Tab-separated table of C-alpha atoms in Angstrom:
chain	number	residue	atom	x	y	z
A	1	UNK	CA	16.774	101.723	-30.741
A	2	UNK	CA	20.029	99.848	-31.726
A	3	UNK	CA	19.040	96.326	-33.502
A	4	UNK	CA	22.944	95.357	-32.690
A	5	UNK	CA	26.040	96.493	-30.938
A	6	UNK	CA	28.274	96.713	-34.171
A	7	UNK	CA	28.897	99.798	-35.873
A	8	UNK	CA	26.227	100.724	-38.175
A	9	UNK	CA	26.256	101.750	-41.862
A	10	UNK	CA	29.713	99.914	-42.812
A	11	UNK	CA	31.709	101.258	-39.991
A	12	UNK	CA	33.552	98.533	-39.471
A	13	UNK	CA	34.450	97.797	-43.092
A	14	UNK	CA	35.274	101.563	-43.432
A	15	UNK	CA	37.975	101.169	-39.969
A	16	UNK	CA	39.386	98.292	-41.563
A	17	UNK	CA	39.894	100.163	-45.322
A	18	UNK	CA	41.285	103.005	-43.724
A	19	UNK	CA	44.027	101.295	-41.181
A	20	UNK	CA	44.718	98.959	-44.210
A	21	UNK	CA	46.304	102.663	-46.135
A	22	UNK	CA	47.466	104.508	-43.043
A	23	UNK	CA	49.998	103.165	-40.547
A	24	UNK	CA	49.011	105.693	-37.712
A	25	UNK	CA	45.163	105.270	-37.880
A	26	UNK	CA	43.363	106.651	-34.812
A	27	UNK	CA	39.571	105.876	-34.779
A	28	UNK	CA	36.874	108.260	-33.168
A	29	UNK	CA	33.654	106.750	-31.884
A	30	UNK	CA	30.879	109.120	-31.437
A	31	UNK	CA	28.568	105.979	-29.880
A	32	UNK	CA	25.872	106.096	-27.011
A	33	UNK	CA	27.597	103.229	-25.464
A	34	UNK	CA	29.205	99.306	-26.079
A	35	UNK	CA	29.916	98.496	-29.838
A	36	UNK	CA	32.133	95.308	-31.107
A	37	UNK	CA	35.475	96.034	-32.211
A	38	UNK	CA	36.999	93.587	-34.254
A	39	UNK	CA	39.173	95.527	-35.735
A	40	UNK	CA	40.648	96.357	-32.363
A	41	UNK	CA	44.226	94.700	-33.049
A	42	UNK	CA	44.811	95.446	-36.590
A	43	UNK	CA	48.557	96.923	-36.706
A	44	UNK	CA	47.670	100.054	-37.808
A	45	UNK	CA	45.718	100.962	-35.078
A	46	UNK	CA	47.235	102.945	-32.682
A	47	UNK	CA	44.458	104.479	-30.747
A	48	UNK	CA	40.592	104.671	-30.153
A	49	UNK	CA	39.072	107.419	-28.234
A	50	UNK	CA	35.437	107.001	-27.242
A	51	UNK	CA	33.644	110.334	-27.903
A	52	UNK	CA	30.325	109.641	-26.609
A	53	UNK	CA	27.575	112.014	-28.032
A	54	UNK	CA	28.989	114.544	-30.130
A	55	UNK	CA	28.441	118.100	-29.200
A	56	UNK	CA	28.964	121.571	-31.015
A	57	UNK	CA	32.414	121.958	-29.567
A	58	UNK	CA	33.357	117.826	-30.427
A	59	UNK	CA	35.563	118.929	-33.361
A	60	UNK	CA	37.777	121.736	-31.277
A	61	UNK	CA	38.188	119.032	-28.252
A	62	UNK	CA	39.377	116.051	-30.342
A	63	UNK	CA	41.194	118.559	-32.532
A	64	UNK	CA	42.917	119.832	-28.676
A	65	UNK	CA	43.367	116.319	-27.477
A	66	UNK	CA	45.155	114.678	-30.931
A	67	UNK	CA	47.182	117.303	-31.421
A	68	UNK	CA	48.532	117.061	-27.854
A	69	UNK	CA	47.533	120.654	-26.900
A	70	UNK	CA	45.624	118.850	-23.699
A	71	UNK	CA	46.034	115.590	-21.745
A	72	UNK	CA	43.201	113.234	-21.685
A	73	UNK	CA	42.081	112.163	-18.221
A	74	UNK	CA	38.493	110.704	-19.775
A	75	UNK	CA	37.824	106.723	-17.899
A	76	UNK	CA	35.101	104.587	-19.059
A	77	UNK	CA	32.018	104.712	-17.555
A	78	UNK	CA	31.121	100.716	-18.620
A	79	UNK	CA	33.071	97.700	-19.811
A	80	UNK	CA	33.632	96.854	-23.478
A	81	UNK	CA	33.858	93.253	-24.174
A	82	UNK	CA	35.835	91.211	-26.645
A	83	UNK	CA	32.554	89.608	-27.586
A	84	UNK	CA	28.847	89.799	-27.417
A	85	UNK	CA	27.840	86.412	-25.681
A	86	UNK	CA	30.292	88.038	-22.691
A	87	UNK	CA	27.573	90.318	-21.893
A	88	UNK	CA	25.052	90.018	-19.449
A	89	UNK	CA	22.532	91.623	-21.773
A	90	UNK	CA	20.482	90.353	-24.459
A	91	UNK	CA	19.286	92.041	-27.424
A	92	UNK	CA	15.764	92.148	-28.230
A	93	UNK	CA	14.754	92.738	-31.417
A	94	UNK	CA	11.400	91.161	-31.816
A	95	UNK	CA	8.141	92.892	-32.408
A	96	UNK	CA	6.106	94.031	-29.076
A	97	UNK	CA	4.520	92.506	-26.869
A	98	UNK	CA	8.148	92.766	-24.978
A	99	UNK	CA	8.653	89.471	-23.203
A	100	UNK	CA	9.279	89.246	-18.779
A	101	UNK	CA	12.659	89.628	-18.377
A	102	UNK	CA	14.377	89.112	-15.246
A	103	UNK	CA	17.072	90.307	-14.018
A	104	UNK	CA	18.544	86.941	-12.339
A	105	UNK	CA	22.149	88.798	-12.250
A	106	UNK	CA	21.413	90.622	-9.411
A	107	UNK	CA	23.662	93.213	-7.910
A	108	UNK	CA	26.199	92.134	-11.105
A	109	UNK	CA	26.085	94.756	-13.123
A	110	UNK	CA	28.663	95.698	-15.839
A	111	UNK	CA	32.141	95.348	-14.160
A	112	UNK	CA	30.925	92.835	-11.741
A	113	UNK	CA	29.294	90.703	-13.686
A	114	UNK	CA	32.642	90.173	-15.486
A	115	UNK	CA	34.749	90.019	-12.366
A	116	UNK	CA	31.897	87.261	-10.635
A	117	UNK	CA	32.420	84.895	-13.776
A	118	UNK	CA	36.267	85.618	-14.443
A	119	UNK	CA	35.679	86.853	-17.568
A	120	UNK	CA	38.450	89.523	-19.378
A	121	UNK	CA	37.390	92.519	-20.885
A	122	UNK	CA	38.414	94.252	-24.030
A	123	UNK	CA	38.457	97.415	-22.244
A	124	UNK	CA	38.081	97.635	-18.485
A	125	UNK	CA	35.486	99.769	-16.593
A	126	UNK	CA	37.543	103.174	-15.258
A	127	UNK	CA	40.177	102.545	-18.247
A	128	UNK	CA	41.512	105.842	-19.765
A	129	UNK	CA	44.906	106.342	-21.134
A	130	UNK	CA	46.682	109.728	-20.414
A	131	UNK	CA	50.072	110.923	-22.317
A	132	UNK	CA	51.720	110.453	-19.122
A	133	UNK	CA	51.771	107.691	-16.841
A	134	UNK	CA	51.852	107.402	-12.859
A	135	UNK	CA	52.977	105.552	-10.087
A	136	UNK	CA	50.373	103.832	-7.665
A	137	UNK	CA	52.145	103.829	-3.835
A	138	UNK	CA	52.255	103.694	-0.129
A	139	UNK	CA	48.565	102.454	0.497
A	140	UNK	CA	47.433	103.497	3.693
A	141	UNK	CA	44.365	102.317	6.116
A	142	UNK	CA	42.900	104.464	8.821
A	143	UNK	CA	40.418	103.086	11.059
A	144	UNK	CA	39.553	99.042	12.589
A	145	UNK	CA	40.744	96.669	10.803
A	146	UNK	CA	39.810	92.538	10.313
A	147	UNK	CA	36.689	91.526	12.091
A	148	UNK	CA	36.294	95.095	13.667
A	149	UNK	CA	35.091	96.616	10.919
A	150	UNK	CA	31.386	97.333	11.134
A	151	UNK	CA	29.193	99.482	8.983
A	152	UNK	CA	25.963	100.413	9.682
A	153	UNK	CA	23.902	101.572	6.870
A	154	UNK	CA	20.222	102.823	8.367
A	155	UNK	CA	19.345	102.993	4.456
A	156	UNK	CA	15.586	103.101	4.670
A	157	UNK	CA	15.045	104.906	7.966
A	158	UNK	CA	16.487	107.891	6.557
A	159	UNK	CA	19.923	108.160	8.223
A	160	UNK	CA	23.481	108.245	6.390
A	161	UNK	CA	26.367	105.587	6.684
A	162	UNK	CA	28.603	105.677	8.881
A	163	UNK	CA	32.295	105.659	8.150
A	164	UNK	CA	34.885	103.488	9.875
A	165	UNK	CA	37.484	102.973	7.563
A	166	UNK	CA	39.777	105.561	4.849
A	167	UNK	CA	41.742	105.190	3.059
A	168	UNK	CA	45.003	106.967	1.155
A	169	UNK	CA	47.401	106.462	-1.964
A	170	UNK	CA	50.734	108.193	-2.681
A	171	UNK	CA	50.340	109.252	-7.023
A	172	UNK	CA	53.698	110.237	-8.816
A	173	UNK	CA	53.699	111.507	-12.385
A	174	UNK	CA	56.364	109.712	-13.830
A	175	UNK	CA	55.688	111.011	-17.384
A	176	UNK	CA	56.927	114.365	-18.911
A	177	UNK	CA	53.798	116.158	-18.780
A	178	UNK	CA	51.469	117.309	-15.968
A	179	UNK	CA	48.266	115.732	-16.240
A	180	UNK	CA	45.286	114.595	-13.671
A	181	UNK	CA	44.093	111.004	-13.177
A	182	UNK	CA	41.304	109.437	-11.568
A	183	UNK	CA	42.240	107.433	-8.214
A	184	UNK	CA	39.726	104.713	-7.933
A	185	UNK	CA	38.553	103.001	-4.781
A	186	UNK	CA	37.416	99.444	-5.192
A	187	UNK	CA	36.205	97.330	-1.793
A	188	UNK	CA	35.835	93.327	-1.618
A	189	UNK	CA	33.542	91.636	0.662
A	190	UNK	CA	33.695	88.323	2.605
A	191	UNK	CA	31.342	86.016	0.490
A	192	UNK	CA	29.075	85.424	2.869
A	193	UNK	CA	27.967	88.904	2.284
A	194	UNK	CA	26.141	88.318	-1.305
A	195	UNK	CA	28.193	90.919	-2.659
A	196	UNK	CA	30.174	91.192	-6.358
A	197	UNK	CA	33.798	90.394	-6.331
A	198	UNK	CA	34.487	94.126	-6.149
A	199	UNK	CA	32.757	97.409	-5.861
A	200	UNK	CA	33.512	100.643	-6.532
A	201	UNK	CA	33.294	102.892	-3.472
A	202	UNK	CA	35.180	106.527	-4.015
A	203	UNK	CA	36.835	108.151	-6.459
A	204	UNK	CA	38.598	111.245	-7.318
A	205	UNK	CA	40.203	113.365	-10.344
A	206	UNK	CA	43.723	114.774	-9.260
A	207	UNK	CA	46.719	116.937	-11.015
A	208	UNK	CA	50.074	115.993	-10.619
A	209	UNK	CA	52.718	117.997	-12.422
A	210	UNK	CA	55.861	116.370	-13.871
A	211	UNK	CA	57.990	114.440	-11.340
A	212	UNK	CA	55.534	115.680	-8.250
A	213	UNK	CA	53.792	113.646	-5.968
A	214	UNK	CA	50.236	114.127	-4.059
């Protein structure tokens, strides 16, 4: 249903009249997904949240998380690129029949596809700022390591995975506010395993309070 990824309706020319008045300009996007942002570095810009779908209670939770009454912990769920040839995706906006398409990129979808071709993103899959920050340390492997690590996957015939390997993080708040994050868990494979660069492969929403560690 979208004929483009840019804002519809003048959006973009109304972002750019507002920041060019206000000095603190925050812009909401109530979107169903990727959109071009080209006014993403103006100076006057000094925040975007990405509101998804709005909902009857969208006005109280922005109002909540502006005004600083709760810390955001929201990551995106897809990349956002700096510009639309970076995508994988084409648009198609031509009449039906709908032409073959295949899907040569394989297993690189979203993030991967930009990691397998070393191209940066305006905004990262799993980004999400917080008002505090925290400290990634003390990464720690359990199970074989190198060559011994083997996973069997019955897949088809019904069975689960097996586990051989976890894996744990030290996370300090080093902000002045408690607030949770999302600890993500991203895997590489040797290439001769036809995989993407990376892959996510866990994650998990903690709270840390001020100057605690878990």
């Amino acid at each position: 249903e979208r004929k483009n990824i840019s804002l519809w309706l003048g959006g973009d020319a109304m972002i750019n009249a507002v920041a060019s008045v206000n000095r603190n300009t925050i812009v909401v996007l109530h979107v169903t997904g990727q959109v071009l942002m080209p006014w993403v570095n103006h100076p006057n810009i000094s925040g975007i949240i990405m509101a998804g779908l709005p909902g009857q209670e969208t006005g109280n939770g922005l109002a909540d998380v502006l005004m600083g009454d709760v810390n955001p912990c929201g990551k995106l769920a897809y990349t956002i690129a700096e510009k639309q040839e970076h995508y994988i995706m084409a648009l198609l906006t031509s009449p039906l029949p709908v032409p073959q398409i295949n899907y040569t990129e394989k297993l690189e979808l979203d993030y991967r596809w930009f990691d397998a071709h070393n191209i940066a993103p305006l905004f990262e899959f799993g980004k999400g700022l917080s008002y505090t920050y925290f400290v990634y340390s003390r990464l720690v492997t359990t199970g074989p390591t190198g060559d011994q690590v083997l996973v069997r996957s019955l897949g088809a015939s019904g069975g689960e995975s097996e586990v051989v390997q976890s894996y744990s993080v030290t996370l300090r708040n080093a902000g002045r506010r408690g607030g949770k994050e999302v600890v993500q868990l991203y895997l590489g494979f040797p290439p001769a395993a036809g995989e993407p660069p990376r892959i996510l492969r866990g994650f998990e929403k903690v709270y840390v309070a001020v100057n605690q560690s878990v």
